[in-house]
XYZ file of C-alpha atoms in Angstrom:
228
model
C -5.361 10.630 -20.845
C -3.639 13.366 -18.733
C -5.244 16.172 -17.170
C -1.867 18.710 -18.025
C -2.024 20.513 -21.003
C -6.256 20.049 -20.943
C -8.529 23.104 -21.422
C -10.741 22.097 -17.975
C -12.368 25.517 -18.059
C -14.090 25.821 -14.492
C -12.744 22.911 -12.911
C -15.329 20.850 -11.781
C -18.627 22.346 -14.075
C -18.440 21.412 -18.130
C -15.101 19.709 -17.999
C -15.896 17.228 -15.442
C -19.392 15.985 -17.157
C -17.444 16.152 -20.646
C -14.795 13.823 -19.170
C -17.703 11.368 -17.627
C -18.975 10.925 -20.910
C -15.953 10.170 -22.857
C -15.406 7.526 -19.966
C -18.534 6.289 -20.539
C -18.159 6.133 -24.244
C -14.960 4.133 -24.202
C -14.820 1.975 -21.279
C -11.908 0.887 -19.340
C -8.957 -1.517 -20.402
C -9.004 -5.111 -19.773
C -8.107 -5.604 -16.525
C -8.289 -2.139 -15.394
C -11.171 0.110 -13.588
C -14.078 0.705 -14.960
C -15.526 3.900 -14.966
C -18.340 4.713 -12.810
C -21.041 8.386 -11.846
C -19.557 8.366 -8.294
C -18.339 11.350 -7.040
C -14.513 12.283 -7.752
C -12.358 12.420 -4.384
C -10.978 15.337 -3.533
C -7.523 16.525 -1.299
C -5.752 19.917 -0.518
C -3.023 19.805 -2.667
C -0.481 20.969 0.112
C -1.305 18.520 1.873
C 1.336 15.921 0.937
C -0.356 13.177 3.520
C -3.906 13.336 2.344
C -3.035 13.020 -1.209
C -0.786 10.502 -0.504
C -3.238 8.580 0.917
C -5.656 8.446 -1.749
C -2.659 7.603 -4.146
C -1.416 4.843 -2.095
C -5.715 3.392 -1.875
C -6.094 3.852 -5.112
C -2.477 1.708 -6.107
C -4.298 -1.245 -3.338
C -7.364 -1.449 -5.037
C -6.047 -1.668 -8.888
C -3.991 -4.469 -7.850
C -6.409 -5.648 -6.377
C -8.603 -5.539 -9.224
C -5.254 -7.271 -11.016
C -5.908 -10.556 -9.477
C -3.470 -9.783 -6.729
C -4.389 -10.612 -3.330
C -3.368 -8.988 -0.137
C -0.598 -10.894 1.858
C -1.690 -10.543 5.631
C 1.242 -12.567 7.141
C 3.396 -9.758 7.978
C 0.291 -7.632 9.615
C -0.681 -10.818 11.308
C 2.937 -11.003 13.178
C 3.028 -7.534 14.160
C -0.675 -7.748 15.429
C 0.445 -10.944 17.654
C 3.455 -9.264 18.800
C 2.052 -6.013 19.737
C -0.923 -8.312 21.416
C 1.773 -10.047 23.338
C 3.335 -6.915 24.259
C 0.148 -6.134 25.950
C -0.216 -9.313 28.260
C 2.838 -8.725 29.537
C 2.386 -5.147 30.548
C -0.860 -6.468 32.356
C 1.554 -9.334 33.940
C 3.729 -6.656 35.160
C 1.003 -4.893 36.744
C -1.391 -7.356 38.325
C 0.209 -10.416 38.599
C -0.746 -13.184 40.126
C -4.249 -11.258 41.085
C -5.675 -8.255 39.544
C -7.147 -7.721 43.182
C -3.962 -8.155 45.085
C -0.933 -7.944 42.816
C 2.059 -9.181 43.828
C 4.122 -5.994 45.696
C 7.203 -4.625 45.451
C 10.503 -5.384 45.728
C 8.812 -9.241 45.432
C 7.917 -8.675 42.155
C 11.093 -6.808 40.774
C 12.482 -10.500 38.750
C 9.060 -10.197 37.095
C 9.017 -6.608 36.039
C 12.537 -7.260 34.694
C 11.373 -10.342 32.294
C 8.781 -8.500 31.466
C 10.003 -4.839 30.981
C 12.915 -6.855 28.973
C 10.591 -8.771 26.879
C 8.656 -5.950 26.251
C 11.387 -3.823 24.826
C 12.625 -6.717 22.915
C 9.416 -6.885 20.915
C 9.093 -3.019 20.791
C 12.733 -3.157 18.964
C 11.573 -6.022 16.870
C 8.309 -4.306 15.463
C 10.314 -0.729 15.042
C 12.874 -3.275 12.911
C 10.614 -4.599 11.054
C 9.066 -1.132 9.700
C 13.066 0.244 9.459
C 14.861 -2.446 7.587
C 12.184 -4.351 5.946
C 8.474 -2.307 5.537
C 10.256 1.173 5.357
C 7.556 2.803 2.306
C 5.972 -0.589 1.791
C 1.836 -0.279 1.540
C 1.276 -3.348 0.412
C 2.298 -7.308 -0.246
C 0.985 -9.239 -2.241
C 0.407 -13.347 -2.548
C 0.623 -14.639 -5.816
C -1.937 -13.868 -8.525
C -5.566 -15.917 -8.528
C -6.528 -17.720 -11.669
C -8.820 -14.579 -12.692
C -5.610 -12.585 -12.865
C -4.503 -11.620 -16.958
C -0.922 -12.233 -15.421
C -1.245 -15.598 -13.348
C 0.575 -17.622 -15.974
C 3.134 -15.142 -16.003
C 3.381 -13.929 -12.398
C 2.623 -17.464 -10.947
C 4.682 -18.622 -7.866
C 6.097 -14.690 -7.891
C 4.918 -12.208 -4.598
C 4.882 -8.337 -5.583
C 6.333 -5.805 -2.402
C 4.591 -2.719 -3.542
C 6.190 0.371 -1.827
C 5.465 4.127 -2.499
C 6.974 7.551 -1.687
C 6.146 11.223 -2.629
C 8.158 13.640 -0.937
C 6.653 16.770 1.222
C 5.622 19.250 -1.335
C 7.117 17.372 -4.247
C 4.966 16.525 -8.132
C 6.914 13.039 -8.375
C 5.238 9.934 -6.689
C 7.169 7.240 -7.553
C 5.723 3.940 -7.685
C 8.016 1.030 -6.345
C 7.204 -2.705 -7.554
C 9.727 -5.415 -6.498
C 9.219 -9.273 -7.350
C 10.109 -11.941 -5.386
C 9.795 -16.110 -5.933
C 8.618 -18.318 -3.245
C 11.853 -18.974 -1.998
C 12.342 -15.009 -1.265
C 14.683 -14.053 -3.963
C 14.470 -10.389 -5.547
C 13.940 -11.529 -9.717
C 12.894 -7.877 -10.815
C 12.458 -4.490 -9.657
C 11.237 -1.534 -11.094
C 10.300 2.416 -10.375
C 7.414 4.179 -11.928
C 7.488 8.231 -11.495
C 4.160 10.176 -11.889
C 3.270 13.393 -11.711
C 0.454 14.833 -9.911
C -0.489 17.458 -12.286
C -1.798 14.340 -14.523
C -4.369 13.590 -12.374
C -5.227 16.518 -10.004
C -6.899 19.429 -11.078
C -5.969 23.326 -9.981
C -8.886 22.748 -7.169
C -7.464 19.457 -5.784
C -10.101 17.317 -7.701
C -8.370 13.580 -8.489
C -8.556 11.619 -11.564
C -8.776 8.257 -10.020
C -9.431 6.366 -12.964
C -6.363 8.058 -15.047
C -4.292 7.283 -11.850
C -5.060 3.826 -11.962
C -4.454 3.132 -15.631
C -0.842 4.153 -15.210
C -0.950 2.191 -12.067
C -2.073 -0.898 -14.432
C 0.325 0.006 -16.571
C 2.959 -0.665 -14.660
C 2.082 -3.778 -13.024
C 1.959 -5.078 -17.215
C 5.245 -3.127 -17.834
C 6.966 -5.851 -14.802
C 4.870 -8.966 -15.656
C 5.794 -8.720 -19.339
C 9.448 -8.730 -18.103
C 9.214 -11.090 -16.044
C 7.589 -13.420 -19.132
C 10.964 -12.280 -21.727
C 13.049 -13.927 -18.638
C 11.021 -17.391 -18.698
């Protein structure tokens, strides 16, 4: 199931039907993708971002495909932040009426509470993404019923964070558990290499990817069931 070591031939001709079929043939794990005829994604591989990216979407949608929903609280309090933000820089500029704001120096105790405000919640939002996001691309709630780890992840949140440094092989795959009260009960790093699932030409082996990626998430959730 890795692509290093293969004999791919023209990469993207013979090889890439040969590997369809065998997918075909045997299916995908419980719990993990299934494989499908759409076409395989594709990213420069110097470009450390855009494969990234696809990395990072493809680690959302198998845990997704886990049983583990998204948590949208923290995206929720950053949108209503930033949207407060934004009423008070149009306070500041056309208060009390957007035809005849009030003029300066009247208006200078309003610019301060607001300018002050404003830079309060800009320092909250850039603290949040320093001290507590930093490479954090998803978090999840805790796994539905159709989830083959709900009895054993149950009442447990997963902070899934990723990193893969600028022309670097090694994405490393960061999975820490929490309880409902907030408490850290596991933690554990998964390096891959990107030679196992992109080809010479920058084609990417979603469906490889994504094993490993399921892989990992049982690797944690059996721990987690040795501690109960």
């Amino acid at each position: 199931r890795r692509l290093t070591g293969r004999q791919t031939g023209t990469p993207g001709e013979g090889n890439m039907a040969g590997e369809k079929e065998d997918k075909k043939k045997e299916g995908g794990k419980e719990g993990g993708a299934a494989a499908n005829d759409e076409p395989y994604k594709t990213a420069n591989p110097g470009d450390t971002a855009t494969t990234k990216g696809l990395l990072d979407d493809a680690v959302v949608q198998a845990f997704e495909y886990q049983g583990f929903p998204e948590d949208h609280r923290l995206s929720n309090i950053k949108l209503g932040l930033g949207f407060i933000a934004c009423v008070l820089a149009l306070v500041a500029q056309f208060w009390p009426n957007p035809l005849k704001p009030m003029p300066f120096p009247e208006s200078r105790p309003l610019l301060l509470v607001c300018c002050v405000t404003y830079f309060a919640i800009s320092f909250g939002l850039q603290a949040i993404t320093s001290f507590y996001e930093k490479d954090a691309i998803l978090f999840t709630r805790n796994p539905n019923e159709t989830s083959p780890w709900w009895s054993t992840m149950k009442g447990h949140r997963v902070k899934v964070s990723t990193t893969l440094p600028r022309f670097s092989l090694d994405y490393t795959l960061s999975l820490q558990v929490s309880n409902d009260k907030g408490e850290v009960v596991d933690h554990a790093d998964t390096k891959m290499k990107l030679t196992d699932y992109f080809e010479e030409n920058g084609t990417f082996h979603e469906d490889f990817f994504m094993d490993d990626v399921d892989d990992a998430i049982a690797d944690i959730a059996k721990r987690k069931e040795k501690t109960q």
